[in-house]
Coordinates of C-alpha atoms in Angstrom, one line a residue:
Chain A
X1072 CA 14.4 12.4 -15.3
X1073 CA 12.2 15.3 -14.6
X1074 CA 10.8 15.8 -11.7
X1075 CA 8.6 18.7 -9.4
X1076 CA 10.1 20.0 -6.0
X1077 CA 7.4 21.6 -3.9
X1078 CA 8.3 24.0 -0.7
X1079 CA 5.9 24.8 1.7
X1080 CA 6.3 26.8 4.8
X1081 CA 5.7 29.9 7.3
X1082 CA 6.6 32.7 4.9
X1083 CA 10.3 34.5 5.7
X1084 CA 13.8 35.5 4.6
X1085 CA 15.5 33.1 2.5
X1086 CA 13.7 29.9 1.5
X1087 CA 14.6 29.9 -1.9
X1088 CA 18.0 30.8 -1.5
X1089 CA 18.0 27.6 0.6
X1090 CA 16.6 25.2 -1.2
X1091 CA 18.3 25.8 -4.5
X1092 CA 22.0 25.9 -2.8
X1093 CA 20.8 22.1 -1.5
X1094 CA 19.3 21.5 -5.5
X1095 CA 23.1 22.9 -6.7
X1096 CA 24.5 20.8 -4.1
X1097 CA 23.3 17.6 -5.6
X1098 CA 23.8 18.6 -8.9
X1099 CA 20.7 19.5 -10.0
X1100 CA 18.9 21.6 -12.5
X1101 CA 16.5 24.0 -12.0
X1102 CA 14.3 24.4 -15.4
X1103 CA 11.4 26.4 -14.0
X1104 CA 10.5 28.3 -10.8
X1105 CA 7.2 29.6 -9.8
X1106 CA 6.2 31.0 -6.4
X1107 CA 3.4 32.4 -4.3
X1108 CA 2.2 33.4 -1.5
X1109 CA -1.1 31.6 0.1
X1110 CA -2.9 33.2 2.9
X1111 CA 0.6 33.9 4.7
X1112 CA 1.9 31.0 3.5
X1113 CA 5.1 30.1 1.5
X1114 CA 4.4 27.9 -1.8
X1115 CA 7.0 27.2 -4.1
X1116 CA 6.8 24.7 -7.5
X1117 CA 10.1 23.6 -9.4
X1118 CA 10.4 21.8 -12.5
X1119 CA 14.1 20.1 -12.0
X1120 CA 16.4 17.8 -14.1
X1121 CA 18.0 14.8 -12.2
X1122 CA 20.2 13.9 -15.1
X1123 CA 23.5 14.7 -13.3
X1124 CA 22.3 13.7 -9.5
X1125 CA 23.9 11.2 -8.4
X1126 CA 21.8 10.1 -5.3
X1127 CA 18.7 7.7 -6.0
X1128 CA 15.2 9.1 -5.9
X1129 CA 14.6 7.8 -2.8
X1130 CA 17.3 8.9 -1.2
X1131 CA 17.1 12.3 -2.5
X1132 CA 13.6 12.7 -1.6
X1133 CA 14.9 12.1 2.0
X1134 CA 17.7 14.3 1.8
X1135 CA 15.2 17.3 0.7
X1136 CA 12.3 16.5 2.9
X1137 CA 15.4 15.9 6.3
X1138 CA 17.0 19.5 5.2
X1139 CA 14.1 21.3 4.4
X1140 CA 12.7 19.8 7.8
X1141 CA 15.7 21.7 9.7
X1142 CA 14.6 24.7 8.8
X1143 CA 11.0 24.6 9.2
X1144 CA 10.5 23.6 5.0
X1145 CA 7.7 21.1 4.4
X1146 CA 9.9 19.8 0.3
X1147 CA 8.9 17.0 -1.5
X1148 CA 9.9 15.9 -4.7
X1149 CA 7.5 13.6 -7.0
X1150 CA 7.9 12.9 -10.5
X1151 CA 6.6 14.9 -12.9
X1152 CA 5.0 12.4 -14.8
X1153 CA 2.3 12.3 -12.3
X1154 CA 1.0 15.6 -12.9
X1155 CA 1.2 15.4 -17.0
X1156 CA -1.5 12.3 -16.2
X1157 CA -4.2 14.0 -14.4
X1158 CA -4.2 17.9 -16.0
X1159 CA -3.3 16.4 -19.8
X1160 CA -5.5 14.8 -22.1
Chain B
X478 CA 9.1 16.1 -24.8
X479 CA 9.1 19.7 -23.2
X480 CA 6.9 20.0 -20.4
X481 CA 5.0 23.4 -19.5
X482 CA 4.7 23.8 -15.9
X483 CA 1.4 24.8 -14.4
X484 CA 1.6 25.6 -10.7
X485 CA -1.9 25.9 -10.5
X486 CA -2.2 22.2 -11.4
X487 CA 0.6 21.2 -10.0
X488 CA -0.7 22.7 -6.3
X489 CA -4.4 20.9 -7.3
X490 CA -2.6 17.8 -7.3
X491 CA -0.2 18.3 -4.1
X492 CA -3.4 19.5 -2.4
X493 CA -5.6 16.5 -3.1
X494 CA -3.2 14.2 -1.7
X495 CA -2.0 16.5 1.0
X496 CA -5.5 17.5 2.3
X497 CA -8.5 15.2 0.7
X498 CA -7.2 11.8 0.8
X499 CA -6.7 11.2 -2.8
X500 CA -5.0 7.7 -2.9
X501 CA -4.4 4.7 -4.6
X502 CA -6.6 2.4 -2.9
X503 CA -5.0 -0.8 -4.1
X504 CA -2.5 -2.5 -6.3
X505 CA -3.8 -6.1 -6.7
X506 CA -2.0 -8.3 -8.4
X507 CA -3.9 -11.3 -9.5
X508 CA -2.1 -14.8 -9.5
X509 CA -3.9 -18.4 -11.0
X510 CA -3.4 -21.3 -8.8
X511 CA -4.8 -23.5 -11.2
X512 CA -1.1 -25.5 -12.2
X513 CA -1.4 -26.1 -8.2
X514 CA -4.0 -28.7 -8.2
X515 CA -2.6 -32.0 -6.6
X516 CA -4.3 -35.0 -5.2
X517 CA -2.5 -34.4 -1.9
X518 CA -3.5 -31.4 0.1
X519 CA 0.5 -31.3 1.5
X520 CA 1.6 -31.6 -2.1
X521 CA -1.1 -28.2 -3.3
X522 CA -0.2 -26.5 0.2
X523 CA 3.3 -26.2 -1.0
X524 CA 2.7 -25.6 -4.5
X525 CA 0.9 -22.4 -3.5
X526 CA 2.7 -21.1 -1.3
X527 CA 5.6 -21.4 -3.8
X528 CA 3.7 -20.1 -6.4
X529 CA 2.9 -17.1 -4.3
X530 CA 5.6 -16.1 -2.7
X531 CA 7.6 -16.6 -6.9
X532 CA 5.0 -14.5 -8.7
X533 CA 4.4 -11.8 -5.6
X534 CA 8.0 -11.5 -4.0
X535 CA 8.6 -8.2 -5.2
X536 CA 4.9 -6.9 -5.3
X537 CA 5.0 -5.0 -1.9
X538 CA 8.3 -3.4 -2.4
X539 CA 7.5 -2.4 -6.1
X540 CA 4.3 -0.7 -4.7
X541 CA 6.0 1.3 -2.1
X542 CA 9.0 2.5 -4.7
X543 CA 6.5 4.1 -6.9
X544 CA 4.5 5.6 -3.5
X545 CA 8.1 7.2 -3.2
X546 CA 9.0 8.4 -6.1
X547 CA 5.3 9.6 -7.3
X548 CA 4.6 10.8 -4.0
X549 CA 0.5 9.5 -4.2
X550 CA 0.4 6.8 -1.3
X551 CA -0.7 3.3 -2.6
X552 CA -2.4 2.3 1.0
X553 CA -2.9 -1.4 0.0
X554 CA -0.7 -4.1 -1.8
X555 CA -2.9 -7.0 -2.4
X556 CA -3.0 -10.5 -3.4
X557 CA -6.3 -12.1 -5.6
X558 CA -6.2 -16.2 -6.3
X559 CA -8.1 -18.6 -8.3
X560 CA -10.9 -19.9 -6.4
X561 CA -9.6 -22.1 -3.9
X562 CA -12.8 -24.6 -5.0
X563 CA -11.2 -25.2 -8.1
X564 CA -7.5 -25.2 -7.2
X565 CA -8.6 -27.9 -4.0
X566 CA -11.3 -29.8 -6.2
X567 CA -8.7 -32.8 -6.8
X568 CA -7.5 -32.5 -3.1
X569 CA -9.0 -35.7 -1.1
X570 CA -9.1 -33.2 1.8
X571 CA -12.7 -32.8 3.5
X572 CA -11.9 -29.4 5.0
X573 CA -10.0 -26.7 3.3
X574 CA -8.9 -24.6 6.2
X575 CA -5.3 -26.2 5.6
X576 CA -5.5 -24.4 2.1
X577 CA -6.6 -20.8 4.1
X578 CA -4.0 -20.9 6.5
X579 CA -1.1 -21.6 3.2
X580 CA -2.9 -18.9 1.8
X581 CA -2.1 -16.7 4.8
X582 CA 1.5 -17.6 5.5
X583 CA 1.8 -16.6 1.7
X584 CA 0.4 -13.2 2.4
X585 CA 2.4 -12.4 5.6
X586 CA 5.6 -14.0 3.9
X587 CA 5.1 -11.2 0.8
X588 CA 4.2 -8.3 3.1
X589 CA 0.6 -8.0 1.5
X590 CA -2.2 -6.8 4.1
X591 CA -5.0 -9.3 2.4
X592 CA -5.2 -12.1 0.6
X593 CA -8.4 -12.9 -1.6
X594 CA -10.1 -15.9 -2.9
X595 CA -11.0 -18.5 -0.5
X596 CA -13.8 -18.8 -2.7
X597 CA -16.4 -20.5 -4.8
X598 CA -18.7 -20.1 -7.6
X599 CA -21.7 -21.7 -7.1
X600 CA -24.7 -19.5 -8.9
X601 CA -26.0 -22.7 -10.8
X602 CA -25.0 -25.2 -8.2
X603 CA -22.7 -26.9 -5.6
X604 CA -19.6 -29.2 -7.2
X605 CA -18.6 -31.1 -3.8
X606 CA -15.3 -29.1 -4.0
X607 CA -17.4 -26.0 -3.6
X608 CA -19.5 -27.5 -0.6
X609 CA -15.9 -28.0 1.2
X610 CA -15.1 -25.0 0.8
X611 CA -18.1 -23.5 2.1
X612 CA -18.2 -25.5 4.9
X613 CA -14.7 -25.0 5.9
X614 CA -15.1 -21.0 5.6
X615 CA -16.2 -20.1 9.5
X616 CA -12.5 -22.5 10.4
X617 CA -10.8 -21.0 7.9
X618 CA -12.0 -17.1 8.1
X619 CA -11.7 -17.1 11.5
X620 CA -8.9 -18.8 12.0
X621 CA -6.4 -16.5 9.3
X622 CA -5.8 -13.4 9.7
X623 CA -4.8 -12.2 6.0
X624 CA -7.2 -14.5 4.0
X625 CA -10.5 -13.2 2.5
X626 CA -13.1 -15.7 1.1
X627 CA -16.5 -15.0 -1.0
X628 CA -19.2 -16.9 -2.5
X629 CA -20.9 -16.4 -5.9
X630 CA -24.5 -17.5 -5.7
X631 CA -26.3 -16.1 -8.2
X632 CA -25.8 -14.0 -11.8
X633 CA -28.4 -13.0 -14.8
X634 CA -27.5 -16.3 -16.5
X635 CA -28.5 -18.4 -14.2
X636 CA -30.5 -17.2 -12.1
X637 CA -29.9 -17.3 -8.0
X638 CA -29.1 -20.7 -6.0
X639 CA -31.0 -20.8 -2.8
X640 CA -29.6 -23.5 -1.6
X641 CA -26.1 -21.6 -1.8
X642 CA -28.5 -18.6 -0.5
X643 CA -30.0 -21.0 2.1
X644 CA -26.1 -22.5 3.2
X645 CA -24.7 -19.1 3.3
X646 CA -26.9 -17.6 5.7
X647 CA -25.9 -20.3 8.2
X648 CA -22.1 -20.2 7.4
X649 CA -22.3 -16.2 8.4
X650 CA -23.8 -17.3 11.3
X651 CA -21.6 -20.2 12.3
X652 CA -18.2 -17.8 11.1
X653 CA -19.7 -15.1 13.5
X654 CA -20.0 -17.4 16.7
X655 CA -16.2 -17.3 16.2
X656 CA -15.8 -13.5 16.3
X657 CA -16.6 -10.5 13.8
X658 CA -13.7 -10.1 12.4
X659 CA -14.5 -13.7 10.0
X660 CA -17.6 -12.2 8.3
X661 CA -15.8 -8.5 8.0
X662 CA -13.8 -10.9 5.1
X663 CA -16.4 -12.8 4.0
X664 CA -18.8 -11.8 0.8
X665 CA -21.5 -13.1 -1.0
X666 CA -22.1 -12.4 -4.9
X667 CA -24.6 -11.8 -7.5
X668 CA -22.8 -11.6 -10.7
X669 CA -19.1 -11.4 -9.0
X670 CA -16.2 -9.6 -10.9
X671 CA -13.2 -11.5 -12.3
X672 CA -11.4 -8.9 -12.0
X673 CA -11.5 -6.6 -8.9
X674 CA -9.0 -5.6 -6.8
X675 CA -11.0 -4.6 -3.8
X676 CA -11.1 -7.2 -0.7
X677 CA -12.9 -8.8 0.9
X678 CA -14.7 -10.0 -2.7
X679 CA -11.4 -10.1 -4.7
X680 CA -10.3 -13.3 -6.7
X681 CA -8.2 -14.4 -9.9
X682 CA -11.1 -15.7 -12.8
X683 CA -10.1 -18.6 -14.5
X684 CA -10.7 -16.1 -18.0
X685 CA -8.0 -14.4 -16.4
X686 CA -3.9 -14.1 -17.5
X687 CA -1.5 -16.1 -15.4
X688 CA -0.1 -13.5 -13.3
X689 CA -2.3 -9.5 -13.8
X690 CA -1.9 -6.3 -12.0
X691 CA -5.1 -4.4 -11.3
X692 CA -5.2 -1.1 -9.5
X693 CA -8.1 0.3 -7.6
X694 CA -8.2 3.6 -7.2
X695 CA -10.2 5.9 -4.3
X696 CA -11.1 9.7 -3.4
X697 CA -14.2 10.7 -2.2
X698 CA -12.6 13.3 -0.4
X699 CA -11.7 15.1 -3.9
X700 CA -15.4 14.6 -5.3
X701 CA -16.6 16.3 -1.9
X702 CA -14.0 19.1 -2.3
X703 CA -15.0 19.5 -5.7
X704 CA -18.5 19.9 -5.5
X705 CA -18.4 22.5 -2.5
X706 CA -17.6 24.5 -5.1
X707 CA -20.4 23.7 -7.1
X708 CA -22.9 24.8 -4.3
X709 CA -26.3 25.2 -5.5
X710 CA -25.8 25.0 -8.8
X711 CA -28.1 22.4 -11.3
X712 CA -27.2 18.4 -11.5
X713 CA -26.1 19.5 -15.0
X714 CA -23.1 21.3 -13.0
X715 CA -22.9 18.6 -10.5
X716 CA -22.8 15.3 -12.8
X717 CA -19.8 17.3 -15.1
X718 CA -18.0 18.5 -12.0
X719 CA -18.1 14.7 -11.0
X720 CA -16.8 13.6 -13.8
X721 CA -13.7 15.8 -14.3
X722 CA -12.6 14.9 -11.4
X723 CA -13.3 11.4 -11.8
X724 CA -10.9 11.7 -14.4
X725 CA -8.1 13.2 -12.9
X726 CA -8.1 10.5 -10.3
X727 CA -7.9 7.7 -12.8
X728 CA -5.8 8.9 -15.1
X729 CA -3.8 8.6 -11.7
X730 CA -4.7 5.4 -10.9
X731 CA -3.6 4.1 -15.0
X732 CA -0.4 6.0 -14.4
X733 CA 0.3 3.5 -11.4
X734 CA -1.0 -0.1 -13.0
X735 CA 0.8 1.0 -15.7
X736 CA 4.1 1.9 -13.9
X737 CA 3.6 -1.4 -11.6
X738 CA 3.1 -3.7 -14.6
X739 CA 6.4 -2.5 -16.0
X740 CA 8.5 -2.5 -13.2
X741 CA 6.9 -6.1 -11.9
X742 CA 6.8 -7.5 -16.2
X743 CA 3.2 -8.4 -14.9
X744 CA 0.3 -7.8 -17.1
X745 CA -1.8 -4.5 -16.8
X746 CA -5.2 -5.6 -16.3
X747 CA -7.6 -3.1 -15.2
X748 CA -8.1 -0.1 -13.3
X749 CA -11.3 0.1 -11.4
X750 CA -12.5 3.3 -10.3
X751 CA -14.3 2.9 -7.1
X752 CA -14.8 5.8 -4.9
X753 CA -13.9 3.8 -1.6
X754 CA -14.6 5.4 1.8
X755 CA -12.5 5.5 4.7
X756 CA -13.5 6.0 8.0
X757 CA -11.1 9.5 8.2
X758 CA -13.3 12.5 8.1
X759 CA -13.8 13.9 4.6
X760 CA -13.0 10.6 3.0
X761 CA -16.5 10.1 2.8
X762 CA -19.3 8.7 0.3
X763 CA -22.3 9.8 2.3
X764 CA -20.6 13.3 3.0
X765 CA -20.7 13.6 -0.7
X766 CA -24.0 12.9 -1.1
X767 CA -24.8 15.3 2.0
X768 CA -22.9 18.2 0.1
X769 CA -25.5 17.7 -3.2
X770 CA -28.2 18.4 -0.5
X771 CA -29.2 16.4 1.4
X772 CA -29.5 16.9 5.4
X773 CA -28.2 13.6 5.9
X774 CA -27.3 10.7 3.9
X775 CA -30.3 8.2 4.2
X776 CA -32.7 11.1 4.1
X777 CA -35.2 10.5 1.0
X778 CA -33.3 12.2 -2.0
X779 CA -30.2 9.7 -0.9
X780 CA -30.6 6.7 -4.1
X781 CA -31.3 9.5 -6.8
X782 CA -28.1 11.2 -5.8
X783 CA -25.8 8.2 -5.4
X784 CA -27.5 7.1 -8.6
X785 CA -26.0 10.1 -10.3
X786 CA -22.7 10.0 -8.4
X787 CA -22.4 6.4 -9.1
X788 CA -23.0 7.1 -13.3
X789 CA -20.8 10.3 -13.4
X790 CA -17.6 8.7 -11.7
X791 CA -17.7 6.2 -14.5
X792 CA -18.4 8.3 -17.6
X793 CA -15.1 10.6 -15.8
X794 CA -12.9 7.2 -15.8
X795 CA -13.5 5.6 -18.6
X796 CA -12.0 7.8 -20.9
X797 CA -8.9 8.3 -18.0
X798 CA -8.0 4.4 -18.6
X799 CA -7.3 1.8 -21.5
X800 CA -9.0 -0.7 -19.5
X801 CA -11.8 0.1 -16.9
X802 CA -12.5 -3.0 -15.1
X803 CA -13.7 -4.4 -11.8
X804 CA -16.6 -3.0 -9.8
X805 CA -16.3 0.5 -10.7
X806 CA -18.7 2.9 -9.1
X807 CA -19.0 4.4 -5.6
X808 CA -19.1 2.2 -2.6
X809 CA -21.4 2.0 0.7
X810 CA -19.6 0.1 3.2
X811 CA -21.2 1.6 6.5
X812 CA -18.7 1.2 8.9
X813 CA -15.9 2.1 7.0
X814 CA -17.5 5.8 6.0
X815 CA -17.6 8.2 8.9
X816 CA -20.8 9.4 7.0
X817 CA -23.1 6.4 7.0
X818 CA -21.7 5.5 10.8
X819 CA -23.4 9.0 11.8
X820 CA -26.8 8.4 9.3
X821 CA -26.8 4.5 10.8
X822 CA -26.3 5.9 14.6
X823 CA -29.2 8.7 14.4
X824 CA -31.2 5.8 12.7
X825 CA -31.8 8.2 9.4
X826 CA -30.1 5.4 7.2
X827 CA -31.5 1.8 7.8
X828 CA -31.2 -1.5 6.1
X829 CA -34.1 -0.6 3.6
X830 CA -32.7 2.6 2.5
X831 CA -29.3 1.0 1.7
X832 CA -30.9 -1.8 -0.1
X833 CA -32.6 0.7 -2.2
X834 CA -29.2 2.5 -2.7
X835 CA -27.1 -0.5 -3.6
X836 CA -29.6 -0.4 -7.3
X837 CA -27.9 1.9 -8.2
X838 CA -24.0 1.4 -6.4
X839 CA -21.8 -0.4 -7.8
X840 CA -22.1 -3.1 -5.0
X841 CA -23.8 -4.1 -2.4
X842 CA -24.8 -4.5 1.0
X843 CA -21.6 -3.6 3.0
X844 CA -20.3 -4.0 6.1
X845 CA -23.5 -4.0 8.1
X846 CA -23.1 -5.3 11.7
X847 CA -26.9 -6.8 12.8
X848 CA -27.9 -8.6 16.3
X849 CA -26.0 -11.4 17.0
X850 CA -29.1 -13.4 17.5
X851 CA -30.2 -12.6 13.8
X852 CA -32.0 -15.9 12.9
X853 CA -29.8 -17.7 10.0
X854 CA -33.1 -17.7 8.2
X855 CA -33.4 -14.1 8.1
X856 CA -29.9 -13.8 6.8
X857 CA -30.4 -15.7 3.7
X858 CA -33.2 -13.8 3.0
X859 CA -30.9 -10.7 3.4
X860 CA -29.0 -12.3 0.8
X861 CA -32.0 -13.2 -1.6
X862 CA -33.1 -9.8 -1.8
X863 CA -30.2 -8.4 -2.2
X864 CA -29.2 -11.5 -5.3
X865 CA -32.3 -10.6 -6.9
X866 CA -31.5 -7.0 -7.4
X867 CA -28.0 -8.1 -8.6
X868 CA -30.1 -10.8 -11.5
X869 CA -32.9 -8.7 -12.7
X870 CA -30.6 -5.2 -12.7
X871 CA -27.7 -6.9 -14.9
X872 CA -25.3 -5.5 -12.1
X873 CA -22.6 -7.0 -9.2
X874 CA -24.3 -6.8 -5.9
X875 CA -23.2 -8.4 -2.6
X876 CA -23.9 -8.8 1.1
X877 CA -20.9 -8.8 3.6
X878 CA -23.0 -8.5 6.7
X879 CA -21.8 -9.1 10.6
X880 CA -24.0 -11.0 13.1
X881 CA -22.3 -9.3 16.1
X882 CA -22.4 -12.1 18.8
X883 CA -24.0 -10.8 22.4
X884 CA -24.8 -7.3 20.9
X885 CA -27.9 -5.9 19.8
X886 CA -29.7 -2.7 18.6
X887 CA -28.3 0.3 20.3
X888 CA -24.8 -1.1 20.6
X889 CA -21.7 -0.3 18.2
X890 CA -18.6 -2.8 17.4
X891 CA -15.2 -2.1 16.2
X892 CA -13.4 -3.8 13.4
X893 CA -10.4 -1.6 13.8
X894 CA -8.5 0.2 11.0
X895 CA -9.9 0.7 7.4
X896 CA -13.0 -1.7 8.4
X897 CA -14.0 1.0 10.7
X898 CA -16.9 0.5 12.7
X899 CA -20.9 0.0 12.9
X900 CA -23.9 0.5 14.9
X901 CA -26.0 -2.5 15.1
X902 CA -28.8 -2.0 13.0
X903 CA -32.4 -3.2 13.1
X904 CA -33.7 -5.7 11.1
X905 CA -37.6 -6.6 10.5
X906 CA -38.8 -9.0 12.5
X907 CA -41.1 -10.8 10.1
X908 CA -39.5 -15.1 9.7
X909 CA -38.6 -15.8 6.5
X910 CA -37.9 -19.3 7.2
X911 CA -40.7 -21.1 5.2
X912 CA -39.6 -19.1 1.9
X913 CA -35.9 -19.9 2.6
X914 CA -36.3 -24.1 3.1
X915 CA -37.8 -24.2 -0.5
X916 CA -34.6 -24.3 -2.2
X917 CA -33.9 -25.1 -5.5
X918 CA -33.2 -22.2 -8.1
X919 CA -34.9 -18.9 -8.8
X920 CA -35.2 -18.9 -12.8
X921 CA -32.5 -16.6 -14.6
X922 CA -34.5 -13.5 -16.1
X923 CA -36.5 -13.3 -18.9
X924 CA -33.8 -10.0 -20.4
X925 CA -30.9 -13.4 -19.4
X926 CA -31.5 -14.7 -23.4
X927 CA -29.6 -12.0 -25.2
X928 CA -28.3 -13.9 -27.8

């Protein structure tokens, strides 16, 4: 399953480094990376392949949202499917 | 299939949720009641509740797996029934409150927040069943917590039953000598919907499948963000900008019934795209109206532009969805749209101005708390009005209107939560009582014979 992680936070040192040691962690694969910075403001987008993660989605939305949380990251992950619905015809 | 990421898109989407409210107003799954009918109220009691808890057990936890792992929040899981008239008509009972308060165990048992159809549908006439009913709705809407009840009384066939008109205005006013909150969940139709998933008017048609998943969707906070955008620029702009956003939200809302339906191996039914207020600031109808121009919703200027609001959200959705059902339009519920409370307060929107509006919304008179010494009389007359727009327009309307008991012009109530709440606004003072005691049926229109 694909799915989008999205990163939000107070610009500085490091976030992606982070997040994609606790993606690697879980076994996950990055497939695209984009990233920009809004009025000061951190904003990351990944495309990712949960194929080989073992957690549940739930559970691994948890995980990312609790670890990005202890270090000031606002993460989610939603499926991608979502976005394909409302920009694609 | 390979998937191009666009994280201008992607952020769009993130942002409507994050920052203008875009939801997923409702999943509704519709269940018929009709294989419950028994001669002994015990004997139907059980059946329903069995029925309920069987077909719905997994609705509520279905709904909230798919908030997680699409990350849009579905705020409401709901339940819509056959018309308890029809399910109770073999029932010896002679009130029906029994049935409402099944009906609400059922709902708090599955985890739903509402429960719809404690209703009747009586535009050409009363069966006894549907008198029980009736008369057992100020017991059994004030006495549940979960269970909402309407009451069709007219439609373009038939034409509009004043002595269903006549009846209802004095049930509202019985069901509101036993608090608000009875009439906040009670409705009363011109041409009602089989098929809509919003509450308080939602219930299961008897055209409809066994079991059926419908999915209302919401976001008048993206229209508004949308269109401050488009400041200044023609309706031309306006109307398109409307309805590409009214498709994104939809095809939204399909991806969810569609997604629920699997997972639950219920029937997709419809998705009805409603732009439903809440009271939250910037989740608001009026506000969008306001940003085409106007000073303040209510203002003249206020039908032309919900007229094309109302138009452009469905021209958006239709092409978003295999099935666009339901009510489908933009709402006007006043106290649950920080807008219209703040139009109704400063006395720039009143009754007539919304009654004009609700030509050309896709319901009715909504949520509209009145003095609680609001004659009966003139409450059925409320209700003719607002029947006769529904017959001769060829369109839904309603009333859901609250007789507040011991408050008057000048003083505000609270519903609480999504119902929001209302100033207590004028009526005209003028009896309608003679016009109301005539009874009997106002013809179906001329445009009725289309065949």
């Amino acid at each position: 399953m694909k799915a989008i992680v999205s990163v939000f936070a107070q610009d500085s040192k490091g976030i992606i480094a982070y997040v994609t040691r606790l993606l690697a962690e879980k076994e996950i694969n990055i497939l695209d990376i984009s990233q920009t910075i809004l009025q000061e403001y951190f904003a990351m987008i990944m495309l990712v392949d949960l194929s080989d993660c073992g957690m549940s989605f739930v559970e691994l939305s948890s995980f990312l949202e609790a670890r990005g949380r202890e270090r000031g990251l606002d993460v989610h992950i939603q499926r991608q499917d979502i976005f394909d619905a409302m920009h694609r015809v | 299939m390979s998937y191009l990421m666009n994280s201008g898109e992607i952020l769009q989407t993130i942002q409507m949720i994050n920052r203008q409210h875009l939801d997923v107003r409702t999943i509704t799954m519709g269940i018929s009641l009709l294989d419950c009918a028994d001669a002994e109220l015990d004997a139907c009691c059980r059946k329903i509740y069995d029925k309920i808890c069987r077909c719905a057990g997994n609705l509520v936890q279905t709904g909230c797996d798919i908030e997680n792992e699409f990350g849009i929040p579905i705020v409401n899981k709901r339940i819509s029934v056959t018309p308890i008239s029809l399910v109770a008509a073999a029932c010896a009972a002679e009130s029906y409150a029994p049935l409402a308060r099944t009906l609400d165990r059922a709902a708090k048992e599955t985890g739903v927040n509402f429960i719809g159809g404690f209703s009747a549908l009586a535009q050409k006439g009363f069966t006894e069943s549907d008198l029980r009913l009736i008369r057992s709705i100020p017991e059994a809407l004030s006495e549940t917590e979960l269970v909402c009840g309407s009451v069709n009384l007219a439609s373009t066939r038939s034409g509009i039953n004043m002595d269903a008109v006549r009846l209802m205005g004095r049930i509202i006013k019985q069901t509101s000598e036993r608090g608000p909150m009875g009439c906040a969940k009670l409705v009363v139709f011109a041409n009602a919907v089989e098929d809509n998933p919003f509450m308080a008017g939602a219930f299961h048609g008897v055209g409809e499948p066994e079991t059926v998943i419908n999915v209302g969707v919401s976001g008048p906070g993206v229209v508004a963000h949308a269109l401050k955008e488009c400041k200044g620029a023609s309706f031309d702009v306006v109307a398109e900008t409307i309805k590409r956003t009214a498709f994104k939200i939809t095809r939204m809302g399909e991806l969810v019934a569609q997604e629920a339906s699997r997972r639950l191996q219920v029937p997709f039914g419809v998705v009805d795209l409603s732009l439903a207020p809440t009271p939250a600031v910037g989740d608001s109808v009026a506000e969008i109206l306001e940003i085409m121009g106007l000073e303040r919703c209510g203002g003249h200027g206020t039908t032309a532009a919900l007229a094309l609001l109302n138009d452009a959200v469905k021209k958006g959705g239709v092409m978003a969805s295999s099935h666009v059902g339901g009510l489908s339009g933009a709402f006007i519920p006043v106290s649950e749209d920080a807008g219209m409370i703040a139009s109704a307060r400063e006395g720039t929107l009143c009754l007539d101005k919304l009654e004009a509006m609700t030509c050309v919304c896709s319901v009715g008179l909504d949520m509209i708390a009145v003095p609680g010494d609001t004659e009966a009389d003139t409450i059925s007359a409320i209700i003719a009005d607002e029947a006769a727009i529904g017959m001769v327009n060829n369109k839904t309307t309603a009333v859901r209107i609250i007789p507040v008991k011991g408050k008057t012009v000048g003083d505000s109530v609270d519903f609480g939560g999504l119902l929001g709440s209302a100033p207590i606004m004028p009526l005209h003072t003028g009896s309608a009582s003679e016009f109301i005691a005539r009874g009997g049926r106002i013809p179906a229109p001329l445009h009725s014979l289309r065949n």
